[in-house]
Coordinates of C-alpha atoms and ligand atoms in Angstrom, one line a residue:
X22 CA 130.0 103.8 103.1
X23 CA 127.0 102.8 105.2
X24 CA 124.0 105.1 105.5
X25 CA 123.4 106.3 109.0
X26 CA 120.1 105.0 110.5
X27 CA 117.1 107.3 110.2
X28 CA 115.8 109.0 113.3
X29 CA 112.1 108.5 112.4
X30 CA 110.8 110.7 115.2
X31 CA 112.9 113.6 114.0
X32 CA 111.9 113.0 110.4
X33 CA 108.2 112.9 111.5
X34 CA 108.6 116.2 113.3
X35 CA 110.0 117.8 110.1
X36 CA 107.8 116.2 107.4
X37 CA 105.3 118.4 105.5
X38 CA 102.2 116.3 104.7
X39 CA 100.1 117.0 101.6
X40 CA 96.5 117.6 102.7
X41 CA 94.8 119.4 99.9
X42 CA 92.9 117.9 97.0
X43 CA 95.1 117.2 94.0
X44 CA 93.0 118.1 90.9
X45 CA 94.1 118.8 87.3
X46 CA 97.8 118.5 88.1
X47 CA 98.0 120.7 91.2
X48 CA 97.1 120.9 94.8
X49 CA 94.0 123.1 95.2
X50 CA 91.8 124.3 98.1
X51 CA 88.6 122.2 98.8
X52 CA 85.4 124.1 98.1
X53 CA 84.2 123.2 101.6
X54 CA 85.2 124.7 105.0
X55 CA 84.6 121.5 107.1
X56 CA 87.8 119.7 108.1
X57 CA 88.7 116.6 110.1
X58 CA 91.8 115.4 111.9
X59 CA 93.9 112.4 110.8
X60 CA 94.9 110.8 114.1
X61 CA 98.2 109.1 114.8
X62 CA 96.9 106.1 116.7
X63 CA 100.2 105.4 118.4
X64 CA 100.4 108.9 119.9
X65 CA 96.7 109.5 120.0
X66 CA 97.1 113.0 118.5
X67 CA 96.4 114.6 115.2
X68 CA 99.0 114.2 112.5
X69 CA 97.3 116.7 110.2
X70 CA 94.0 118.2 109.3
X71 CA 92.3 117.5 106.0
X72 CA 89.2 118.9 104.2
X73 CA 86.1 116.8 104.7
X74 CA 85.5 117.3 101.0
X75 CA 82.4 118.1 99.0
X76 CA 80.5 117.0 96.0
X77 CA 81.8 120.1 94.2
X78 CA 85.4 118.9 94.8
X79 CA 84.4 115.6 93.1
X80 CA 82.7 117.5 90.3
X81 CA 85.9 119.5 89.7
X82 CA 88.0 116.3 89.7
X83 CA 85.7 114.5 87.4
X84 CA 85.6 117.5 85.0
X85 CA 89.4 117.5 84.9
X86 CA 89.6 113.8 84.4
X87 CA 87.0 114.0 81.6
X88 CA 88.9 116.8 79.8
X89 CA 92.1 114.7 80.1
X90 CA 90.4 111.7 78.7
X91 CA 88.5 113.3 75.9
X92 CA 91.4 115.3 74.4
X93 CA 93.5 112.1 74.5
X94 CA 96.5 113.6 76.2
X95 CA 96.8 110.3 78.2
X96 CA 94.4 107.9 76.6
X97 CA 95.8 108.4 73.1
X98 CA 99.4 108.7 74.1
X99 CA 101.5 106.0 72.5
X100 CA 101.9 102.8 74.5
X101 CA 105.6 103.5 74.8
X102 CA 104.9 107.0 76.2
X103 CA 102.5 105.7 78.8
X104 CA 104.9 102.9 79.7
X105 CA 107.7 105.4 80.2
X106 CA 105.6 107.5 82.6
X107 CA 104.5 104.6 84.7
X108 CA 108.0 103.2 85.0
X109 CA 109.2 106.7 86.0
X110 CA 106.5 106.8 88.7
X111 CA 107.9 103.6 90.1
X112 CA 111.4 105.2 90.2
X113 CA 110.1 108.3 92.0
X114 CA 108.1 106.2 94.5
X115 CA 111.5 104.6 95.3
X116 CA 113.1 108.0 95.6
X117 CA 110.4 109.1 98.0
X118 CA 110.2 105.8 99.8
X119 CA 111.1 107.0 103.3
X120 CA 108.5 109.8 103.3
X121 CA 105.8 107.6 101.8
X122 CA 106.5 104.9 104.5
X123 CA 106.5 107.5 107.2
X124 CA 103.1 108.9 106.1
X125 CA 101.5 105.5 106.3
X126 CA 103.1 104.7 109.6
X127 CA 102.1 108.0 111.2
X128 CA 98.5 107.8 110.0
X129 CA 97.6 104.2 110.6
X130 CA 100.2 102.9 113.1
X131 CA 102.0 100.5 110.8
X132 CA 105.5 99.6 112.0
X133 CA 107.9 101.8 110.0
X134 CA 110.0 98.7 109.1
X135 CA 106.9 97.1 107.5
X136 CA 105.8 100.3 105.8
X137 CA 109.3 100.7 104.3
X138 CA 109.3 97.1 103.1
X139 CA 105.9 97.6 101.5
X140 CA 107.2 100.2 99.1
X141 CA 108.4 97.3 97.0
X142 CA 104.8 96.3 96.3
X143 CA 104.0 99.9 95.2
X144 CA 106.9 100.0 92.8
X145 CA 106.3 96.4 91.7
X146 CA 102.7 97.1 90.6
X147 CA 103.7 100.3 88.7
X148 CA 106.5 98.4 86.9
X149 CA 104.3 95.4 86.2
X150 CA 101.5 97.6 84.7
X151 CA 104.0 99.9 83.0
X152 CA 105.5 96.9 81.2
X153 CA 102.0 95.6 80.4
X154 CA 100.9 98.7 78.4
X155 CA 102.3 97.5 75.1
X156 CA 101.4 93.9 75.7
X157 CA 97.6 94.3 76.0
X158 CA 96.2 92.6 73.0
X159 CA 92.7 92.5 71.6
X160 CA 91.5 89.8 69.3
X161 CA 91.0 89.0 65.6
X162 CA 87.9 86.8 65.2
X163 CA 87.4 84.3 62.4
X164 CA 85.3 85.8 59.6
X165 CA 84.4 85.5 56.0
X166 CA 86.8 86.6 53.2
X167 CA 85.7 90.2 53.1
X168 CA 85.3 91.0 56.8
X169 CA 88.0 91.9 59.3
X170 CA 86.5 91.2 62.8
X171 CA 88.4 92.8 65.6
X172 CA 87.9 92.8 69.4
X173 CA 89.4 96.0 70.7
X174 CA 90.3 96.8 74.3
X175 CA 89.6 100.5 75.0
X176 CA 89.9 102.5 78.2
X177 CA 86.6 102.9 80.0
X178 CA 87.0 106.7 80.5
X179 CA 86.9 108.2 84.0
X180 CA 87.5 105.7 86.7
X181 CA 86.4 106.4 90.3
X182 CA 88.7 104.6 92.8
X183 CA 87.8 104.2 96.5
X184 CA 90.3 102.7 98.9
X185 CA 90.7 101.7 102.5
X186 CA 93.4 102.5 105.0
X187 CA 95.1 99.2 105.8
X188 CA 97.8 99.6 103.0
X189 CA 97.2 103.2 102.2
X190 CA 99.8 103.6 99.4
X191 CA 99.5 100.1 98.0
X192 CA 95.7 100.3 97.8
X193 CA 96.0 103.5 95.9
X194 CA 98.6 102.0 93.5
X195 CA 96.6 98.9 93.0
X196 CA 93.8 101.0 91.5
X197 CA 95.8 103.8 89.8
X198 CA 98.5 101.6 88.1
X199 CA 96.2 99.3 86.1
X200 CA 93.5 102.1 85.5
X201 CA 96.2 104.4 84.1
X202 CA 98.0 101.7 82.2
X203 CA 94.7 101.0 80.3
X204 CA 94.5 104.7 79.4
X205 CA 91.8 105.9 81.8
X206 CA 91.7 109.0 83.9
X207 CA 91.3 108.5 87.6
X208 CA 89.5 110.2 90.5
X209 CA 90.8 108.5 93.6
X210 CA 89.5 108.9 97.2
X211 CA 91.8 107.6 99.9
X212 CA 90.5 106.6 103.3
X213 CA 90.0 109.4 105.8
X214 CA 92.1 107.4 108.2
X215 CA 95.2 107.6 106.0
X216 CA 95.1 110.0 103.0
X217 CA 98.5 111.6 102.7
X218 CA 100.5 108.9 100.8
X219 CA 97.9 108.8 98.1
X220 CA 98.1 112.6 97.8
X221 CA 101.9 112.4 97.6
X222 CA 101.5 109.7 94.9
X223 CA 99.5 112.1 92.7
X224 CA 102.2 114.7 93.1
X225 CA 104.9 112.1 92.2
X226 CA 102.9 111.0 89.1
X227 CA 102.7 114.6 87.9
X228 CA 106.5 115.0 88.4
X229 CA 106.9 111.7 86.4
X230 CA 105.2 113.3 83.4
X231 CA 101.6 112.1 83.9
X232 CA 99.4 114.8 82.1
X233 CA 97.2 117.1 84.2
X234 CA 93.9 115.6 85.1
X235 CA 94.9 112.0 84.5
X236 CA 95.2 111.2 88.2
X237 CA 93.2 113.3 90.7
X238 CA 93.0 112.6 94.4
X239 CA 90.2 114.0 96.5
X240 CA 90.6 113.4 100.3
X241 CA 87.5 113.5 102.5
X242 CA 84.8 111.5 104.2
X243 CA 83.0 108.5 102.9
X244 CA 79.5 109.8 103.0
X245 CA 80.6 113.0 101.2
X246 CA 83.4 112.4 98.8
X247 CA 82.9 108.6 98.5
X248 CA 79.2 108.9 97.9
X249 CA 79.6 111.7 95.4
X250 CA 82.0 109.5 93.4
X251 CA 79.6 106.5 93.7
X252 CA 76.7 108.6 92.4
X253 CA 78.5 110.7 89.8
X254 CA 77.0 110.5 86.3
X255 CA 80.3 111.4 84.8
X256 CA 82.2 108.4 86.1
X257 CA 82.3 105.3 83.9
X258 CA 83.5 102.7 86.3
X259 CA 84.0 102.6 90.1
X260 CA 86.7 100.4 91.5
X261 CA 86.1 100.0 95.3
X262 CA 88.1 98.3 98.0
X263 CA 86.8 98.3 101.5
X264 CA 84.2 96.6 103.7
X265 CA 81.4 94.5 102.3
X266 CA 78.8 96.9 103.8
X267 CA 80.2 99.9 102.0
X268 CA 80.8 98.0 98.8
X269 CA 77.1 97.2 98.7
X270 CA 76.3 100.9 99.2
X271 CA 78.2 101.4 95.9
X272 CA 75.9 99.0 94.2
X273 CA 73.0 101.2 95.3
X274 CA 74.8 104.4 94.3
X275 CA 75.5 102.9 90.8
X276 CA 71.9 101.7 90.5
X277 CA 70.5 105.0 91.5
X278 CA 72.7 107.0 89.2
X279 CA 74.1 106.0 85.8
X280 CA 74.3 102.3 86.3
X281 CA 78.1 102.4 86.1
X282 CA 79.8 99.0 86.4
X283 CA 81.7 98.2 89.6
X284 CA 84.7 96.2 90.7
X285 CA 84.3 95.4 94.4
X286 CA 87.1 94.0 96.6
X287 CA 85.5 93.6 100.0
X288 CA 86.0 91.9 103.3
X289 CA 87.1 88.3 104.0
X290 CA 87.3 85.5 106.6
X291 CA 89.9 83.3 105.0
X292 CA 90.8 79.8 106.1
X293 CA 94.1 78.0 106.3
X294 CA 93.8 74.2 106.4
X295 CA 96.7 72.3 107.8
X296 CA 97.1 68.5 107.5
X297 CA 99.0 66.2 109.8
X298 CA 101.4 65.3 106.9
X299 CA 103.1 68.6 107.3
X300 CA 104.4 67.7 110.8
X301 CA 108.0 67.4 109.7
X302 CA 107.9 71.1 108.8
X303 CA 106.2 72.2 112.0
X304 CA 108.1 75.4 112.7
X305 CA 108.1 76.6 109.1
X306 CA 104.4 76.0 108.7
X307 CA 103.6 77.7 112.1
X308 CA 105.7 80.7 111.1
X309 CA 103.6 81.1 107.8
X310 CA 100.3 80.4 109.6
X311 CA 101.2 83.2 112.1
X312 CA 102.3 85.5 109.3
X313 CA 99.1 85.1 107.3
X314 CA 96.9 85.6 110.4
X315 CA 98.8 88.5 111.9
X316 CA 100.4 90.4 109.1
X317 CA 99.6 94.1 109.4
X318 CA 98.2 93.5 112.9
X319 CA 95.6 91.2 111.2
X320 CA 94.3 94.2 109.3
X321 CA 94.4 92.8 105.8
X322 CA 91.5 91.6 103.7
X323 CA 92.9 88.1 103.1
X324 CA 94.0 87.6 106.7
X325 CA 93.8 83.8 107.2
X326 CA 92.1 83.9 110.6
X327 CA 90.4 80.5 110.5
X328 CA 92.9 77.8 111.2
X329 CA 91.5 74.4 110.5
X330 CA 93.9 71.7 111.7
X331 CA 93.9 67.9 111.5
X332 CA 93.0 66.5 114.9
X333 CA 96.2 64.5 115.6
X334 CA 98.4 67.6 114.7
X335 CA 96.3 70.2 116.5
X336 CA 98.1 70.5 119.8
X337 CA 101.6 70.6 118.4
X338 CA 100.7 73.1 115.7
X339 CA 98.9 75.4 118.2
X340 CA 101.9 75.4 120.5
X341 CA 104.2 76.3 117.6
X342 CA 101.9 79.0 116.3
X343 CA 101.7 80.5 119.9
X344 CA 105.5 80.6 119.9
X345 CA 105.5 82.4 116.5
X346 CA 102.7 84.8 117.7
X347 CA 104.7 85.6 120.9
X348 CA 107.5 87.0 118.7
X349 CA 105.2 89.7 117.6
X350 CA 105.5 92.4 120.2
X351 CA 103.6 95.7 119.8
X352 CA 105.6 98.8 120.2
X353 CA 106.4 102.3 119.0
X354 CA 105.7 102.1 115.2
X355 CA 108.6 104.6 114.6
X356 CA 111.1 102.4 116.3
X357 CA 112.8 100.4 113.5
X358 CA 113.0 97.3 115.8
X359 CA 109.2 97.2 116.3
X360 CA 107.7 94.2 114.4
X361 CA 104.1 94.8 115.3
X362 CA 102.4 98.2 115.0
X363 CA 99.3 99.6 116.5
X364 CA 95.6 99.0 115.6
X365 CA 94.6 101.8 113.2
X366 CA 92.0 103.4 115.5
X367 CA 90.8 103.3 119.1
X368 CA 87.4 102.2 117.9
X369 CA 88.9 99.3 116.0
X370 CA 91.0 98.3 119.0
X371 CA 87.8 98.1 121.2
X372 CA 86.1 96.0 118.5
X373 CA 89.0 93.5 118.4
X374 CA 89.1 93.1 122.2
X375 CA 85.3 92.8 122.1
X376 CA 85.5 89.8 119.7
X377 CA 87.9 88.0 122.1
X378 CA 85.6 88.6 125.1
X379 CA 82.5 87.5 123.2
X380 CA 84.3 84.4 121.9
X381 CA 85.0 83.5 125.6
X382 CA 81.3 83.8 126.4
X383 CA 80.5 81.5 123.5
X384 CA 82.8 78.8 124.8
X385 CA 86.1 79.4 123.0
X386 CA 89.3 78.9 124.9
X387 CA 91.8 81.8 124.9
X388 CA 95.0 79.8 124.3
X389 CA 97.1 82.9 123.9
X390 CA 96.5 86.5 124.5
X391 CA 99.4 88.9 124.3
X392 CA 97.1 91.6 125.8
X393 CA 97.1 95.2 124.9
X394 CA 100.0 97.6 124.4
X395 CA 99.0 100.7 126.3
X396 CA 95.9 102.2 124.8
X397 CA 96.9 101.8 121.2
X398 CA 97.4 98.2 120.3
X399 CA 96.7 94.6 121.0
X400 CA 99.1 91.7 120.6
X401 CA 98.0 88.5 118.7
X402 CA 95.4 86.3 120.3
X403 CA 94.8 82.6 119.5
X404 CA 91.5 81.0 120.3
X405 CA 91.0 77.2 120.4
X406 CA 87.8 75.1 120.8
X407 CA 86.2 77.4 118.3
X408 CA 83.0 76.1 116.5
X409 CA 82.3 77.2 112.9
X410 CA 79.1 78.9 114.0
X411 CA 80.7 81.2 116.7
X412 CA 80.7 84.9 115.9
X413 CA 84.5 85.0 115.9
X414 CA 84.6 82.3 113.2
X415 CA 82.0 83.9 111.0
X416 CA 82.6 87.7 111.1
X417 CA 85.6 89.6 109.9
X418 CA 87.5 90.9 113.0
X419 CA 90.1 92.9 111.1
X420 CA 92.6 92.5 113.9
X421 CA 95.1 89.9 115.1
X422 CA 92.7 87.2 116.3
X423 CA 93.2 83.6 115.1
X424 CA 90.3 81.1 115.6
X425 CA 91.4 77.4 115.6
X426 CA 89.1 74.5 114.6
X427 CA 89.8 70.8 114.2
X428 CA 88.9 68.3 111.4
X429 CA 89.0 64.5 111.3
X430 CA 88.5 63.8 107.6
X431 CA 89.4 66.1 104.7
X432 CA 85.9 66.6 103.4
X433 CA 85.1 68.0 106.8
X434 CA 88.0 70.4 106.5
X435 CA 86.8 71.7 103.1
X436 CA 83.3 72.0 104.4
X437 CA 84.5 74.2 107.3
X438 CA 86.7 76.2 105.0
X439 CA 83.7 76.9 102.7
X440 CA 81.3 77.6 105.6
X441 CA 81.6 81.3 105.2
X442 CA 79.8 84.1 103.3
X443 CA 83.2 85.4 102.1
X444 CA 85.7 84.0 99.5
X445 CA 88.8 86.0 99.2
X446 CA 91.7 83.6 99.8
X447 CA 92.7 80.3 101.4
X448 CA 95.9 78.3 102.2
X449 CA 96.2 74.5 102.2
X450 CA 99.1 72.8 103.8
X451 CA 99.4 69.1 102.7
X452 CA 101.8 67.0 100.7
X453 CA 99.0 64.6 99.6
X454 CA 98.3 65.0 95.9
X455 CA 94.7 64.1 96.1
X456 CA 94.0 66.5 99.0
X457 CA 95.9 69.2 97.1
X458 CA 93.7 68.7 94.0
X459 CA 90.5 68.5 96.1
X460 CA 91.4 71.7 97.9
X461 CA 92.6 73.7 94.9
X462 CA 89.3 72.9 93.1
X463 CA 86.9 72.7 96.0
X464 CA 87.6 75.8 98.0
X465 CA 85.5 78.8 97.1
X466 CA 88.0 81.6 97.2
X467 CA 89.7 83.9 94.7
X468 CA 93.2 82.9 95.7
X469 CA 94.2 79.4 96.9
X470 CA 97.8 78.8 97.9
X471 CA 99.1 75.3 98.5
X472 CA 102.1 74.8 100.8
X473 CA 102.8 78.5 100.8
X474 CA 101.3 81.6 102.1
X475 CA 100.3 84.3 99.8
X476 CA 101.8 87.8 99.3
X477 CA 101.7 89.6 96.1
X478 CA 105.1 89.6 94.4
X479 CA 106.5 86.7 96.5
X480 CA 106.0 83.7 94.3
X481 CA 104.4 84.8 91.0
X482 CA 105.5 88.4 90.8
X483 CA 102.5 90.6 90.2
X484 CA 101.2 88.3 87.4
X485 CA 98.3 86.6 89.2
X486 CA 94.9 88.2 89.3
X487 CA 92.0 86.9 91.3
X488 CA 88.3 87.4 91.5
X489 CA 86.6 87.2 94.9
X490 CA 83.5 85.2 95.8
X491 CA 80.3 86.0 97.6
X492 CA 80.4 88.7 100.2
X493 CA 84.1 89.4 99.3
X494 CA 83.0 91.1 96.0
X495 CA 83.4 90.6 92.3
X496 CA 85.6 91.6 89.4
X497 CA 89.2 90.7 88.8
X498 CA 92.1 92.7 90.3
X499 CA 95.8 91.9 89.6
X500 CA 97.7 90.6 86.7
X501 CA 96.7 91.0 83.0
X502 CA 93.1 90.0 83.7
X503 CA 93.0 92.8 86.2
X504 CA 94.2 95.2 83.5
X505 CA 91.4 94.1 81.3
X506 CA 89.0 95.0 84.1
X507 CA 89.7 98.6 83.4
X508 CA 89.1 98.2 79.6
X509 CA 85.9 98.2 77.6
X510 CA 85.7 95.5 75.0
X511 CA 84.5 96.7 71.6
X512 CA 83.9 94.5 68.6
X513 CA 84.6 96.1 65.2
X514 CA 83.7 94.6 61.8
X515 CA 85.4 96.1 58.8
X516 CA 83.9 95.0 55.5
X517 CA 86.3 95.5 52.7
Ligands
NAD5 P1 85.3 101.0 104.7 O1 84.3 100.3 103.9 O2 84.8 101.7 105.9 O3 85.9 102.2 103.8 C1 86.5 102.0 102.5 C2 86.4 103.3 101.7 O4 85.0 103.6 101.5 C3 87.0 104.5 102.4 O5 87.7 105.3 101.5 C4 85.8 105.2 103.0 O6 86.0 106.6 103.2 C5 84.7 104.9 102.0 N1 83.4 105.0 102.6 C6 83.0 104.7 103.8 N2 81.7 104.9 104.0 C7 81.2 105.3 102.8 C8 79.9 105.7 102.3 N3 78.8 105.7 103.1 N4 79.8 106.1 101.0 C9 80.9 106.1 100.2 N5 82.1 105.8 100.6 C10 82.3 105.4 101.9 O7 86.5 100.0 104.9 P2 87.8 100.3 105.8 O8 87.5 100.3 107.2 O9 88.5 101.5 105.2 O10 88.7 99.1 105.4 C11 88.6 97.8 105.9 C12 87.8 96.9 105.0 O11 88.4 96.8 103.8 C13 87.8 95.5 105.5 O12 86.5 94.9 105.4 C14 88.8 94.8 104.6 O13 88.6 93.4 104.5 C15 88.5 95.5 103.3 N6 89.6 95.4 102.4 C16 89.5 94.6 101.3 C17 90.5 94.4 100.4 C18 90.4 93.5 99.2 O14 91.3 93.5 98.3 N7 89.4 92.7 99.1 C19 91.8 95.0 100.7 C20 91.9 95.8 101.8 C21 90.8 96.0 102.7

């Protein structure tokens, strides 16, 4: 029997969105009266109203997280008990997939088909880290005959997690799953642009058997709730994902409070280098180039928005990438046929168009511009004749704008690729073994993919972690190394 297609507009009209802070296992009222609207960018009208949040809300959440940590209800549960809960969370995410996808689509304009497909990442991360709970080993060090020298991995305590809006559910999961797997308690702040799927996640986790206080979600504004988490003396580690500017504020918050350690996953300006020896795979390469530049309307941290192409292959590749870009047609995010959603906010849309206009004044050629879709989105744009020093080649656009540059010899390609303050990711397309080696080792980025484009789960499951460079932040996220990021390493000597 086939399931009838979902009428997403009808479902959107009927859905009840969680809007209150989730603290100590239940939804509670914020201590503050100030509220803000979460705006559906496609319809330009409020989806829901949320509390702006207060430092007292954060205090309550930290106190609940601390109680849960200190009495050991989660931190000292057996590895098998913790694993069972995390795997159950994955099952319940799947059971609630349609509502979770709808929340993200409504709040930040992601096409519903994309939001629905992304649920597999959220369940994948919970399954990966659920399975990892009983495979996280410390060390036994060499010692003399009477000493047992152990390296223990312990939870850090209360983890503050701050996330952006571009993948609202996945960003929350990427913090919560490893932090919980390591035995920590979590106080998570979603972005004010898209908060509801993270609140729903907290409710789901409680239903899955996560003890009260182990996962608290406090919605609100950055300068209130975000800052209160950053400065809180009761938080042992902050794991932040967002812009470089805000990430650096968290360094200040930490330095001015309890000196808590940080994991910072910040912005990027990632390159993709394409060599002429890939000409036989023209359309396949162009499709991946377009995907990596324009996925999520270009609103992803590792968007590969600097295309560096070997001179003799430049024109053919650009034509093929334009064909691939033209297939991305902005439309109503709730129409399952839409393959390109809206830009998350009006302000961001203006910023993206501003980058295109400014690039023109700096001498770039606008080779393709799908233009705007009503007042809510912009189609992909492809700029050629871009020089590495132009604003559009240096600054993160966080929108669907691809800057194309040429290279003549491979050293020049690597130099352009590395000519950035950022270092999140890079792709190299070549069949030449020497170039592959040179790029894999020479590119300053946390994730380098060769003859492939990167998406968590696609090639290596969820097993690969990465550490960003420079302005993109620091600390490992993903894989077993990312799980260790949420652990404290303690050495123990037992003299017998
Ligand atoms: P942002 O820095 O504006 O906000 C991120 C989070 O910080 C939000 O929860 C926000 O409320 C909070 N915040 C904002 N101002 C604050 C303040 N003064 N004090 C404390 N908290 C504050 O980023 P954004 O616009 O939500 O997201 C886009 C950025 O995130 C881009 O730069 C993108 O590259 C980056 N990003 C990075 C990764 C990664 O893994 N490296 C992943 C996704 C997004």
